[in-house]
Short mmCIF file of C-alpha atoms in Angstrom, two decimals:
data_model
loop_
_atom_site.label_atom_id
_atom_site.label_comp_id
_atom_site.label_asym_id
_atom_site.label_seq_id
_atom_site.Cartn_x
_atom_site.Cartn_y
_atom_site.Cartn_z
CA MET A 1 -74.72 -114.49 41.28
CA PRO A 2 -78.34 -113.33 40.85
CA ARG A 3 -79.09 -110.01 42.50
CA ALA A 4 -81.68 -111.66 44.83
CA SER A 5 -78.95 -113.74 46.47
CA LEU A 6 -76.72 -110.77 47.25
CA PRO A 7 -76.66 -109.29 50.76
CA PRO A 8 -78.37 -105.93 51.24
CA PRO A 9 -76.41 -103.04 49.67
CA GLY A 10 -73.52 -102.20 51.93
CA GLY A 11 -73.94 -105.40 53.96
CA PRO A 12 -74.54 -105.50 57.68
CA ALA A 13 -73.03 -102.66 59.65
CA PRO A 14 -69.74 -103.84 61.15
CA GLU A 15 -68.79 -103.02 64.72
CA ARG A 16 -66.91 -99.73 64.80
CA GLY A 17 -64.47 -100.98 67.36
CA ALA A 18 -63.66 -103.99 65.22
CA ARG A 19 -62.24 -101.63 62.60
CA GLY A 20 -60.12 -99.76 65.09
CA ALA A 21 -61.62 -96.55 63.76
CA GLY A 22 -62.49 -94.80 66.98
CA ALA A 23 -65.83 -93.60 68.29
CA ASP A 24 -66.56 -91.14 65.51
CA GLY A 25 -65.89 -93.58 62.70
CA PRO A 26 -63.46 -91.76 60.41
CA TRP A 27 -63.51 -94.81 58.15
CA ASP A 28 -67.21 -94.41 57.37
CA LEU A 29 -67.82 -94.29 53.65
CA ALA A 30 -69.75 -91.58 51.81
CA GLY A 31 -71.57 -93.94 49.44
CA GLY A 32 -73.92 -96.87 49.84
CA VAL A 33 -77.18 -96.81 51.75
CA ARG A 34 -75.66 -95.68 55.06
CA GLY A 35 -73.12 -93.21 53.69
CA PRO A 36 -75.51 -90.26 53.32
CA ASP A 37 -76.39 -90.35 57.04
CA ARG A 38 -72.76 -90.02 58.05
CA LEU A 39 -72.11 -87.52 55.30
CA ARG A 40 -75.03 -85.42 56.54
CA GLU A 41 -73.44 -85.22 60.00
CA LEU A 42 -70.03 -84.26 58.64
CA THR A 43 -71.44 -81.84 56.07
CA ALA A 44 -73.22 -79.98 58.87
CA ILE A 45 -69.84 -79.51 60.56
CA VAL A 46 -68.35 -78.24 57.28
CA LEU A 47 -71.17 -75.75 56.72
CA ASP A 48 -71.05 -74.44 60.28
CA THR A 49 -67.27 -74.07 60.05
CA LEU A 50 -67.48 -72.33 56.67
CA ASP A 51 -69.81 -69.79 58.27
CA THR A 52 -67.63 -69.29 61.37
CA GLY A 53 -64.43 -69.04 59.34
CA ALA A 54 -65.85 -66.49 56.90
CA ARG A 55 -67.11 -64.30 59.75
CA THR A 56 -63.72 -64.50 61.46
CA ARG A 57 -61.91 -63.53 58.25
CA GLY A 58 -64.34 -60.66 57.74
CA GLY A 59 -63.20 -59.73 54.25
CA PRO A 60 -62.02 -60.96 50.87
CA LEU A 61 -58.60 -62.09 52.11
CA PRO A 62 -56.90 -62.81 55.45
CA ALA A 63 -54.87 -59.90 56.79
CA GLY A 64 -51.15 -60.11 57.40
CA GLY A 65 -49.77 -61.47 54.15
CA PRO A 66 -48.11 -64.82 53.41
CA GLU A 67 -46.19 -65.17 56.68
CA ALA A 68 -49.25 -64.56 58.87
CA VAL A 69 -51.40 -66.96 56.82
CA SER A 70 -48.72 -69.66 56.92
CA ARG A 71 -48.31 -69.32 60.68
CA LEU A 72 -52.03 -69.44 61.49
CA THR A 73 -52.76 -72.24 59.04
CA ALA A 74 -49.92 -74.40 60.30
CA ALA A 75 -51.04 -73.84 63.89
CA ARG A 76 -54.46 -75.34 63.09
CA CYS A 77 -53.32 -78.15 60.80
CA THR A 78 -50.05 -79.43 62.24
CA PRO A 79 -49.29 -82.26 62.30
CA VAL A 80 -51.09 -83.17 59.11
CA LEU A 81 -50.10 -86.82 59.57
CA PRO A 82 -50.18 -87.48 63.35
CA GLU A 83 -49.25 -90.85 64.77
CA GLU A 84 -52.82 -91.20 66.09
CA GLY A 85 -55.75 -89.59 64.26
CA VAL A 86 -57.84 -86.88 65.88
CA GLY A 87 -61.13 -88.10 64.37
CA SER A 88 -63.29 -86.88 61.53
CA GLU A 89 -65.10 -84.12 63.38
CA ALA A 90 -61.99 -82.52 64.84
CA ALA A 91 -60.05 -82.85 61.58
CA LEU A 92 -62.81 -81.16 59.62
CA ARG A 93 -63.22 -78.36 62.12
CA ASP A 94 -59.49 -77.65 62.10
CA LEU A 95 -58.83 -77.83 58.38
CA VAL A 96 -62.05 -76.25 57.12
CA ARG A 97 -61.64 -73.46 59.67
CA ALA A 98 -58.05 -72.91 58.51
CA VAL A 99 -58.82 -72.91 54.79
CA THR A 100 -61.86 -70.64 55.26
CA GLU A 101 -60.17 -68.10 57.50
CA GLY A 102 -57.24 -68.09 55.08
CA ALA A 103 -59.25 -68.00 51.86
CA ALA A 104 -59.31 -65.53 49.01
CA ASP A 105 -63.10 -65.55 48.77
CA PRO A 106 -64.42 -64.80 45.27
CA ALA A 107 -67.90 -64.39 46.75
CA ASP A 108 -66.70 -61.15 48.36
CA PRO A 109 -67.28 -58.19 45.99
CA ALA A 110 -63.76 -56.91 46.74
CA CYS A 111 -62.12 -60.12 45.46
CA VAL A 112 -61.72 -59.22 41.78
CA ALA A 113 -58.12 -60.00 40.84
CA HIS A 114 -58.48 -63.00 38.58
CA LEU A 115 -60.80 -65.11 36.46
CA HIS A 116 -61.78 -66.68 39.79
CA CYS A 117 -65.54 -66.99 40.11
CA PRO A 118 -67.83 -67.53 43.09
CA PRO A 119 -69.38 -70.96 42.41
CA LEU A 120 -73.13 -71.42 42.38
CA ALA A 121 -74.59 -73.40 45.27
CA VAL A 122 -76.32 -75.83 42.91
CA ALA A 123 -72.98 -76.64 41.28
CA VAL A 124 -71.26 -77.16 44.64
CA ALA A 125 -74.10 -79.43 45.80
CA ALA A 126 -73.80 -81.49 42.62
CA GLU A 127 -70.05 -81.66 43.18
CA LEU A 128 -70.72 -83.19 46.60
CA ALA A 129 -72.86 -85.90 45.04
CA GLY A 130 -70.19 -86.63 42.45
CA ALA A 131 -67.50 -86.86 45.11
CA ALA A 132 -69.60 -89.22 47.25
CA LEU A 133 -70.33 -91.57 44.36
CA ASN A 134 -66.81 -91.16 42.93
CA PRO A 135 -67.38 -92.32 39.36
CA SER A 136 -64.20 -92.47 37.32
CA MET A 137 -64.86 -91.35 33.78
CA ASP A 138 -62.55 -93.80 32.03
CA SER A 139 -64.82 -96.85 31.64
CA TRP A 140 -68.55 -97.54 31.57
CA ASP A 141 -68.45 -99.98 34.49
CA GLN A 142 -67.12 -97.18 36.74
CA ALA A 143 -69.53 -94.48 35.54
CA PRO A 144 -72.70 -95.89 33.95
CA ALA A 145 -75.03 -92.92 34.43
CA ALA A 146 -72.28 -90.31 34.81
CA GLY A 147 -71.07 -91.24 31.33
CA VAL A 148 -74.54 -90.55 29.90
CA ILE A 149 -74.71 -87.18 31.71
CA GLU A 150 -71.32 -86.24 30.29
CA GLU A 151 -72.45 -87.24 26.80
CA LEU A 152 -75.58 -85.12 27.06
CA THR A 153 -73.67 -82.16 28.47
CA THR A 154 -70.89 -82.19 25.89
CA ALA A 155 -73.46 -82.53 23.09
CA ALA A 156 -75.28 -79.43 24.33
CA LEU A 157 -72.06 -77.43 24.58
CA ALA A 158 -70.84 -78.59 21.16
CA ARG A 159 -74.11 -77.49 19.56
CA LEU A 160 -73.98 -74.13 21.37
CA VAL A 161 -70.49 -73.37 20.01
CA HIS A 162 -70.86 -74.95 16.53
CA PRO A 163 -74.58 -74.54 15.73
CA ALA A 164 -74.22 -75.12 11.97
CA ALA A 165 -71.75 -78.02 12.11
CA ALA A 166 -72.94 -81.45 10.99
CA ALA A 167 -71.32 -83.45 13.78
CA PRO A 168 -69.88 -81.24 16.53
CA ASP A 169 -68.51 -82.71 19.73
CA ALA A 170 -66.89 -81.64 22.98
CA LEU A 171 -64.61 -82.98 25.70
CA ILE A 172 -64.60 -82.13 29.39
CA THR A 173 -61.14 -80.92 30.45
CA SER A 174 -59.48 -79.57 33.55
CA GLY A 175 -59.46 -76.05 32.09
CA GLY A 176 -58.09 -73.82 29.38
CA THR A 177 -54.53 -75.08 29.64
CA GLU A 178 -55.56 -78.69 28.95
CA SER A 179 -58.03 -77.63 26.27
CA ASN A 180 -55.38 -75.67 24.39
CA LEU A 181 -52.94 -78.56 24.75
CA VAL A 182 -55.42 -81.03 23.27
CA ALA A 183 -56.34 -78.62 20.47
CA LEU A 184 -52.68 -78.34 19.45
CA LEU A 185 -52.22 -82.10 19.81
CA LEU A 186 -55.13 -82.81 17.47
CA ALA A 187 -53.86 -80.24 14.97
CA ARG A 188 -50.38 -81.79 15.13
CA GLU A 189 -51.84 -85.21 14.34
CA ARG A 190 -53.80 -83.82 11.39
CA ALA A 191 -50.59 -82.28 10.07
CA ALA A 192 -48.70 -85.57 10.47
CA ALA A 193 -49.63 -86.59 6.93
CA THR A 194 -47.45 -83.77 5.59
CA THR A 195 -43.68 -83.75 5.65
CA ARG A 196 -43.48 -80.54 7.66
CA PRO A 197 -44.23 -79.92 11.32
CA LEU A 198 -47.29 -77.98 12.39
CA ARG A 199 -46.66 -74.27 12.77
CA VAL A 200 -48.63 -72.45 15.43
CA VAL A 201 -49.37 -68.76 14.91
CA THR A 202 -50.81 -66.73 17.76
CA GLY A 203 -51.08 -63.18 18.99
CA ALA A 204 -48.83 -61.45 21.47
CA ASN A 205 -51.96 -61.37 23.65
CA ALA A 206 -52.31 -65.17 23.78
CA HIS A 207 -52.43 -67.14 27.00
CA HIS A 208 -49.11 -68.65 28.03
CA SER A 209 -50.60 -72.15 27.75
CA VAL A 210 -50.41 -71.93 23.94
CA HIS A 211 -46.64 -71.58 24.07
CA ARG A 212 -46.34 -74.23 26.78
CA ALA A 213 -48.45 -76.66 24.72
CA ALA A 214 -46.22 -76.17 21.66
CA TRP A 215 -43.17 -76.86 23.83
CA MET A 216 -44.71 -79.97 25.40
CA LEU A 217 -45.68 -81.35 21.98
CA GLY A 218 -42.26 -80.77 20.44
CA LEU A 219 -43.58 -78.21 17.96
CA PRO A 220 -41.62 -75.23 16.67
CA THR A 221 -41.87 -72.11 18.80
CA PRO A 222 -45.13 -70.34 17.87
CA ALA A 223 -44.92 -67.37 15.54
CA VAL A 224 -46.15 -64.34 17.48
CA VAL A 225 -48.30 -61.77 15.70
CA ALA A 226 -48.31 -58.15 16.82
CA CYS A 227 -51.40 -56.77 18.52
CA ARG A 228 -53.09 -53.40 18.36
CA ASP A 229 -55.09 -52.25 21.38
CA GLY A 230 -54.78 -55.71 22.90
CA ARG A 231 -56.10 -57.55 19.83
CA VAL A 232 -54.40 -59.39 17.00
CA ASP A 233 -53.58 -57.05 14.10
CA PRO A 234 -55.12 -58.66 10.96
CA ALA A 235 -52.52 -57.09 8.67
CA ALA A 236 -49.71 -58.52 10.78
CA LEU A 237 -51.41 -61.93 10.72
CA ASP A 238 -51.69 -61.78 6.94
CA GLY A 239 -47.99 -61.05 6.63
CA THR A 240 -47.04 -63.89 8.97
CA LEU A 241 -49.19 -66.42 7.11
CA LEU A 242 -47.80 -65.24 3.79
CA GLY A 243 -44.34 -66.12 5.07
CA LEU A 244 -45.54 -69.59 6.09
CA ALA A 245 -47.31 -70.38 2.82
CA GLY A 246 -47.30 -74.11 2.17
CA GLU A 247 -46.77 -75.04 5.83
CA PRO A 248 -49.47 -76.74 7.93
CA VAL A 249 -50.61 -73.89 10.19
CA LEU A 250 -52.90 -73.57 13.19
CA VAL A 251 -53.85 -69.99 14.02
CA VAL A 252 -54.81 -69.50 17.67
CA ALA A 253 -57.03 -66.48 18.34
CA THR A 254 -58.31 -65.32 21.72
CA ALA A 255 -61.84 -64.41 22.78
CA GLY A 256 -61.30 -62.85 26.17
CA THR A 257 -57.67 -62.17 27.02
CA THR A 258 -56.57 -62.78 30.58
CA ASP A 259 -55.20 -59.29 31.17
CA GLU A 260 -57.78 -57.14 29.41
CA GLY A 261 -60.74 -59.28 28.35
CA ARG A 262 -60.15 -58.34 24.71
CA ILE A 263 -61.70 -60.33 21.86
CA ASP A 264 -59.64 -60.71 18.71
CA PRO A 265 -61.31 -59.67 15.41
CA LEU A 266 -62.54 -63.19 14.72
CA PRO A 267 -64.33 -62.60 11.37
CA GLU A 268 -61.23 -61.01 9.84
CA ILE A 269 -58.96 -63.65 11.33
CA ALA A 270 -61.21 -66.40 9.94
CA ARG A 271 -61.12 -64.86 6.44
CA ILE A 272 -57.34 -64.54 6.47
CA THR A 273 -56.92 -68.05 7.84
CA ARG A 274 -59.10 -69.52 5.06
CA ARG A 275 -57.19 -67.52 2.44
CA TYR A 276 -53.99 -69.33 3.39
CA ALA A 277 -55.65 -72.74 3.94
CA ALA A 278 -54.75 -72.62 7.63
CA GLU A 279 -56.91 -73.84 10.51
CA LEU A 280 -58.33 -71.71 13.32
CA HIS A 281 -58.53 -72.55 17.02
CA VAL A 282 -60.10 -69.99 19.36
CA ASP A 283 -59.21 -69.79 23.03
CA ALA A 284 -62.56 -68.59 24.40
CA ALA A 285 -61.92 -69.78 27.95
CA TYR A 286 -63.13 -66.41 29.25
CA GLY A 287 -65.42 -65.17 26.50
CA GLY A 288 -67.15 -68.39 25.46
CA PRO A 289 -70.09 -68.03 27.91
CA LEU A 290 -71.16 -64.88 26.06
CA LEU A 291 -72.91 -67.40 23.82
CA PHE A 292 -75.51 -67.98 26.54
CA SER A 293 -76.79 -64.42 25.97
CA ASP A 294 -78.68 -63.50 22.82
CA ARG A 295 -77.59 -59.89 23.32
CA LEU A 296 -73.89 -60.61 23.85
CA ALA A 297 -73.35 -63.61 21.55
CA PRO A 298 -72.76 -61.39 18.47
CA ARG A 299 -69.46 -60.32 20.06
CA LEU A 300 -68.21 -63.80 19.19
CA ALA A 301 -69.15 -63.60 15.51
CA GLY A 302 -66.58 -65.61 13.56
CA LEU A 303 -66.27 -68.29 16.25
CA GLU A 304 -68.27 -70.61 14.03
CA HIS A 305 -65.30 -70.86 11.64
CA ALA A 306 -63.02 -72.42 14.27
CA VAL A 307 -62.15 -76.11 14.05
CA SER A 308 -61.87 -76.16 17.85
CA VAL A 309 -62.73 -73.85 20.74
CA THR A 310 -61.57 -73.66 24.35
CA PHE A 311 -64.50 -72.86 26.64
CA ASP A 312 -64.22 -72.66 30.45
CA LEU A 313 -67.08 -72.73 32.92
CA HIS A 314 -65.06 -72.14 36.09
CA LYS A 315 -64.62 -68.58 34.92
CA LEU A 316 -67.73 -66.86 33.56
CA GLY A 317 -69.82 -69.98 34.33
CA TRP A 318 -69.71 -70.08 38.15
CA GLN A 319 -68.55 -73.67 38.48
CA PRO A 320 -66.17 -75.02 41.11
CA VAL A 321 -62.76 -75.80 39.63
CA ALA A 322 -62.37 -77.72 37.40
CA ALA A 323 -64.86 -77.25 34.58
CA GLY A 324 -63.09 -76.86 31.24
CA VAL A 325 -64.34 -77.78 27.78
CA LEU A 326 -62.82 -78.27 24.35
CA THR A 327 -65.30 -78.26 21.49
CA VAL A 328 -64.64 -79.43 17.93
CA ALA A 329 -66.67 -78.75 14.82
CA ASP A 330 -66.35 -82.37 13.68
CA THR A 331 -66.29 -85.34 16.04
CA GLY A 332 -63.98 -87.12 13.63
CA ARG A 333 -61.20 -84.78 14.69
CA LEU A 334 -61.12 -86.55 18.06
CA ALA A 335 -60.06 -89.87 16.50
CA PRO A 336 -56.37 -89.47 17.45
CA LEU A 337 -57.38 -89.73 21.14
CA SER A 338 -58.67 -93.28 20.66
CA LEU A 339 -56.81 -95.85 22.73
CA ARG A 340 -57.32 -99.53 23.50
CA THR A 341 -56.41 -101.20 26.76
CA ASP A 342 -58.07 -104.47 27.63
CA TYR A 343 -59.05 -103.72 31.23
CA LEU A 344 -60.96 -100.55 30.29
CA ASN A 345 -62.30 -100.91 26.72
CA ALA A 346 -61.61 -104.32 25.29
CA ASP A 347 -62.73 -104.76 21.69
CA ASP A 348 -65.27 -107.44 22.50
CA ASP A 349 -66.80 -105.31 25.29
CA THR A 350 -67.17 -102.38 22.91
CA GLU A 351 -68.65 -104.63 20.23
CA ALA A 352 -71.09 -105.95 22.82
CA GLY A 353 -72.36 -102.41 23.44
CA LEU A 354 -70.37 -101.10 26.40
CA PRO A 355 -69.60 -97.39 25.71
CA ASP A 356 -65.94 -96.50 25.24
CA LEU A 357 -65.02 -93.53 27.47
CA LEU A 358 -61.23 -93.76 27.27
CA GLY A 359 -60.96 -91.74 24.09
CA ARG A 360 -62.82 -88.81 25.65
CA SER A 361 -59.74 -87.36 27.31
CA ILE A 362 -55.95 -87.41 27.45
CA ARG A 363 -56.41 -88.36 31.12
CA THR A 364 -57.39 -91.79 32.40
CA THR A 365 -58.96 -91.34 35.83
CA ARG A 366 -61.24 -88.30 35.67
CA ARG A 367 -63.77 -86.70 37.98
CA PRO A 368 -67.44 -86.44 36.90
CA ASP A 369 -67.13 -82.70 36.28
CA ALA A 370 -69.99 -82.77 33.80
CA LEU A 371 -72.41 -83.49 36.67
CA LYS A 372 -72.14 -80.02 38.23
CA ILE A 373 -72.26 -78.41 34.79
CA ALA A 374 -75.40 -80.36 33.90
CA ALA A 375 -77.04 -79.48 37.24
CA THR A 376 -76.36 -75.79 36.60
CA PHE A 377 -77.63 -75.98 33.02
CA ARG A 378 -80.84 -77.73 34.12
CA ALA A 379 -81.37 -75.32 37.01
CA LEU A 380 -80.85 -72.03 35.14
CA GLY A 381 -81.30 -72.88 31.47
CA ARG A 382 -79.55 -70.96 28.73
CA ARG A 383 -81.64 -67.87 29.42
CA GLY A 384 -80.79 -67.84 33.13
CA LEU A 385 -77.09 -68.29 32.44
CA GLY A 386 -77.25 -65.50 29.88
CA GLU A 387 -78.80 -63.18 32.45
CA LEU A 388 -75.92 -63.85 34.85
CA VAL A 389 -73.36 -63.12 32.13
CA GLU A 390 -75.17 -59.91 31.22
CA ALA A 391 -75.26 -58.87 34.88
CA CYS A 392 -71.47 -59.13 35.13
CA VAL A 393 -70.98 -57.13 31.95
CA ARG A 394 -73.37 -54.41 33.17
CA THR A 395 -71.59 -54.24 36.52
CA ALA A 396 -68.25 -53.80 34.78
CA HIS A 397 -69.58 -50.82 32.79
CA ALA A 398 -71.08 -49.25 35.90
CA PHE A 399 -67.81 -49.79 37.75
CA ALA A 400 -65.94 -48.12 34.88
CA ASP A 401 -68.31 -45.16 35.04
CA ALA A 402 -67.64 -44.84 38.78
CA ILE A 403 -63.90 -44.74 38.10
CA ASP A 404 -64.36 -42.11 35.40
CA ALA A 405 -66.27 -39.97 37.91
CA ARG A 406 -63.35 -39.91 40.36
CA PRO A 407 -60.50 -37.46 39.63
CA ALA A 408 -58.20 -39.49 41.90
CA LEU A 409 -58.43 -42.49 39.55
CA ARG A 410 -57.87 -43.03 35.84
CA ARG A 411 -59.25 -45.85 33.72
CA ARG A 412 -57.29 -47.30 30.85
CA PRO A 413 -58.55 -45.58 27.69
CA GLY A 414 -60.80 -47.54 25.40
CA GLU A 415 -63.67 -49.93 25.74
CA ILE A 416 -64.12 -52.50 28.48
CA GLY A 417 -63.04 -56.05 27.74
CA ILE A 418 -66.02 -58.32 28.61
CA SER A 419 -66.06 -57.72 32.39
CA THR A 420 -62.47 -56.61 32.98
CA VAL A 421 -61.66 -53.02 33.98
CA LEU A 422 -58.11 -51.65 34.13
CA PHE A 423 -57.41 -48.49 36.12
CA ARG A 424 -54.73 -46.79 38.20
CA PRO A 425 -54.46 -44.00 40.76
CA ALA A 426 -53.94 -40.62 39.12
CA VAL A 427 -51.04 -39.82 41.45
CA ALA A 428 -49.03 -42.51 39.68
CA ASP A 429 -49.16 -40.36 36.53
CA THR A 430 -47.39 -37.51 38.32
CA LEU A 431 -44.22 -39.62 38.61
CA PRO A 432 -41.77 -40.97 36.03
CA ASP A 433 -43.01 -44.19 34.44
CA ARG A 434 -41.08 -46.66 36.60
CA ALA A 435 -41.87 -44.84 39.82
CA GLY A 436 -45.53 -44.49 38.86
CA ASP A 437 -45.78 -48.18 38.07
CA ALA A 438 -44.11 -48.98 41.38
CA VAL A 439 -46.80 -46.99 43.20
CA VAL A 440 -49.50 -49.00 41.38
CA ALA A 441 -47.80 -52.25 42.40
CA ALA A 442 -47.47 -51.04 45.98
CA VAL A 443 -51.19 -50.22 46.16
CA ARG A 444 -52.10 -53.77 45.21
CA ARG A 445 -49.70 -55.34 47.70
CA THR A 446 -50.85 -53.00 50.48
CA LEU A 447 -54.47 -54.04 50.03
CA LEU A 448 -53.47 -57.71 49.91
CA ALA A 449 -51.46 -57.40 53.11
CA GLU A 450 -54.31 -55.63 54.88
CA GLY A 451 -56.82 -58.20 53.65
CA THR A 452 -59.17 -55.51 52.36
CA ALA A 453 -59.15 -56.12 48.60
CA VAL A 454 -57.84 -58.55 46.01
CA LEU A 455 -57.01 -56.66 42.82
CA GLY A 456 -55.05 -57.99 39.88
CA ARG A 457 -52.33 -56.33 37.84
CA ALA A 458 -51.76 -56.03 34.12
CA VAL A 459 -49.26 -54.30 31.87
CA ALA A 460 -51.13 -52.68 28.98
CA GLN A 461 -50.64 -49.89 26.48
CA ASP A 462 -51.76 -46.41 27.45
CA ASP A 463 -53.16 -43.87 24.99
CA ASP A 464 -49.68 -42.40 24.45
CA GLY A 465 -48.36 -45.77 23.27
CA HIS A 466 -46.40 -46.51 26.45
CA ALA A 467 -46.96 -49.76 28.33
CA ARG A 468 -47.90 -49.08 31.94
CA LEU A 469 -48.93 -51.07 34.98
CA TRP A 470 -52.64 -51.07 35.82
CA LEU A 471 -54.80 -52.42 38.58
CA LYS A 472 -57.18 -55.04 37.23
CA ALA A 473 -60.74 -55.73 38.35
CA THR A 474 -62.25 -58.85 36.80
CA LEU A 475 -65.93 -58.73 37.69
CA LEU A 476 -67.42 -62.23 37.78
CA HIS A 477 -69.77 -61.87 40.75
CA PRO A 478 -73.28 -62.05 39.28
CA ASP A 479 -74.93 -60.50 42.36
CA ALA A 480 -72.43 -57.76 43.21
CA ALA A 481 -74.07 -54.35 42.98
CA THR A 482 -72.07 -51.31 41.95
CA ALA A 483 -72.62 -49.81 45.40
CA GLU A 484 -70.80 -52.77 46.94
CA LEU A 485 -67.79 -52.08 44.70
CA LEU A 486 -67.46 -48.35 45.41
CA PRO A 487 -65.62 -48.85 48.74
CA LEU A 488 -62.94 -50.62 46.73
CA LEU A 489 -62.21 -47.36 44.92
CA ASP A 490 -61.87 -45.57 48.25
CA LEU A 491 -59.38 -48.21 49.39
CA VAL A 492 -57.31 -47.77 46.24
CA THR A 493 -57.27 -43.96 46.57
CA ASP A 494 -56.18 -44.12 50.20
CA ALA A 495 -53.51 -46.76 49.55
CA ALA A 496 -52.17 -44.72 46.62
CA GLU A 497 -51.70 -41.66 48.80
CA ARG A 498 -49.79 -43.76 51.31
CA ALA A 499 -47.70 -45.39 48.58
CA LEU A 500 -46.88 -41.99 47.08
CA ALA A 501 -45.77 -40.67 50.46
CA GLU A 502 -43.55 -43.72 50.94
CA SER A 503 -42.15 -43.33 47.43
CA VAL A 504 -41.27 -39.67 48.07
CA LEU A 505 -39.71 -40.61 51.41
CA THR A 506 -37.66 -43.38 49.82
CA GLU A 507 -36.46 -41.07 47.04
CA SER A 508 -35.52 -38.43 49.61
CA ARG A 509 -33.49 -40.96 51.59
CA ALA A 510 -31.79 -42.20 48.43
CA THR A 511 -30.83 -38.63 47.52
CA GLU A 512 -29.33 -38.03 50.95
CA ASP A 513 -27.59 -41.43 51.05
CA PRO A 514 -26.98 -43.20 47.69
CA ALA A 515 -26.16 -46.42 49.57
CA ALA A 516 -29.78 -46.57 50.75
CA ASP A 517 -30.87 -47.18 47.16
CA GLY A 518 -28.31 -49.87 46.50
CA GLY A 519 -25.74 -47.42 45.18
CA PRO A 520 -21.98 -47.96 45.30
CA GLY A 521 -21.03 -49.60 48.57
CA GLY A 522 -24.69 -49.92 49.56
CA GLY A 523 -26.81 -52.94 50.28
CA GLY A 524 -30.20 -51.26 50.52
CA SER A 525 -33.48 -52.77 49.32
CA GLY A 526 -33.79 -50.19 46.57
CA GLY A 527 -37.38 -49.15 47.40
CA PRO A 528 -40.41 -49.49 45.16
CA VAL A 529 -38.84 -47.78 42.17
CA ALA A 530 -36.59 -50.80 41.59
CA GLU A 531 -39.47 -53.28 41.63
CA ARG A 532 -39.59 -55.85 38.84
CA LEU A 533 -42.76 -55.25 36.86
CA SER A 534 -43.31 -58.45 34.90
CA PRO A 535 -47.07 -59.21 34.89
#
């Protein structure tokens, strides 16, 4: 039917009552020519409620711990599926209020536990547009323009990571876990021509997703290479590859470890990998955005030798989850992902010029995550993004200096890993190792329960060679000033003194009554000394 004979976009507005939707129209759609008007009304409610909820929470985390959060959230949101709906406005006020009051807010300077960034407003606004239009990135007729934006975005990222490659390419993924899975999948398919299965070699510092991917793909358990100071030991890697000579091997290095932000010695790893005719994949989910900065990019020297690279932008890229990327040095390496199904990419449609999007992911239905990335890139440019990365790195060094200036705290010896700082209260060092680690763990949980700070935890080697538990601050807030972070150190010092007092009291009770510590005939909790310390 010619376009001129079609009714106006969206058609005539139906009677609300005829839909049985109620006075506020919860069935109103977000798209079309009338959708933005309704979306504007509802978005205003969301924004007002975000503001009210954040002020009510008043900190980086709700106070009271899991039980209190569960109780308050359920009170606002139950029943989730009522017999009769409450309407759009009321539903949004209840649920957005609940999720905001109960949020761990990465925009608060004291929320520094994880690789959990505060998203940029421009990215969130672009996400809203993508959600309203709802393109599905598995066929051209569902995402005509969104497919072009994804193509432009992945081309820019591929060229950033592989500047000298003849035909680099990139895929949008849900994050580092999916990127590592696809990297191993592609390597497995390249190795299929041999008679031996792909062997994966990775450091003891590698992200758990590497091991999970090998398991999911039916590959042999990865060979684990020893690390020194949180980085792969090149000599140990050489010995491992020598023992696998003749096997198809994928070496997985890390540029930005989760616990410490360490970057493996990529140039040495690349040389050793080439010597044994192995391939190199680099998990740069954390460290990849260093490439935006001319000053910091040299830290990733050697990355150019990787056949594939994991690169996340919902970490040091300030995107809403999800915004993962897998880059490859040669677009031909993506061929194993090609798939034909008539309703999405029939041969005659492709021959007629309709782009084939199905081979751009292991998923079928996908969100237009490239839209928010592209909006951020256009808004800030590479230079602007580099300045934000540099700001986080500077803040981490200033934060480390502030720790070093406080006798009540001790930083893990050595250099800072990207923007991650490990430290612990000095009082923990006055106790035996297990008891000291238990005090560190108690400090973190105390601050979580009080809702005053969100610190991470990591087990890492101390300067005496012993592995100890540390508090972890991962600084991803591009606007957080050092002065805003100093109160966090006061909170840790105070909580440590309280934890030490409780530890001494618990030990005293256990001495007086062995049953209180779970001794013979006792059923006691065991106190903090018995805490399990797996990271």
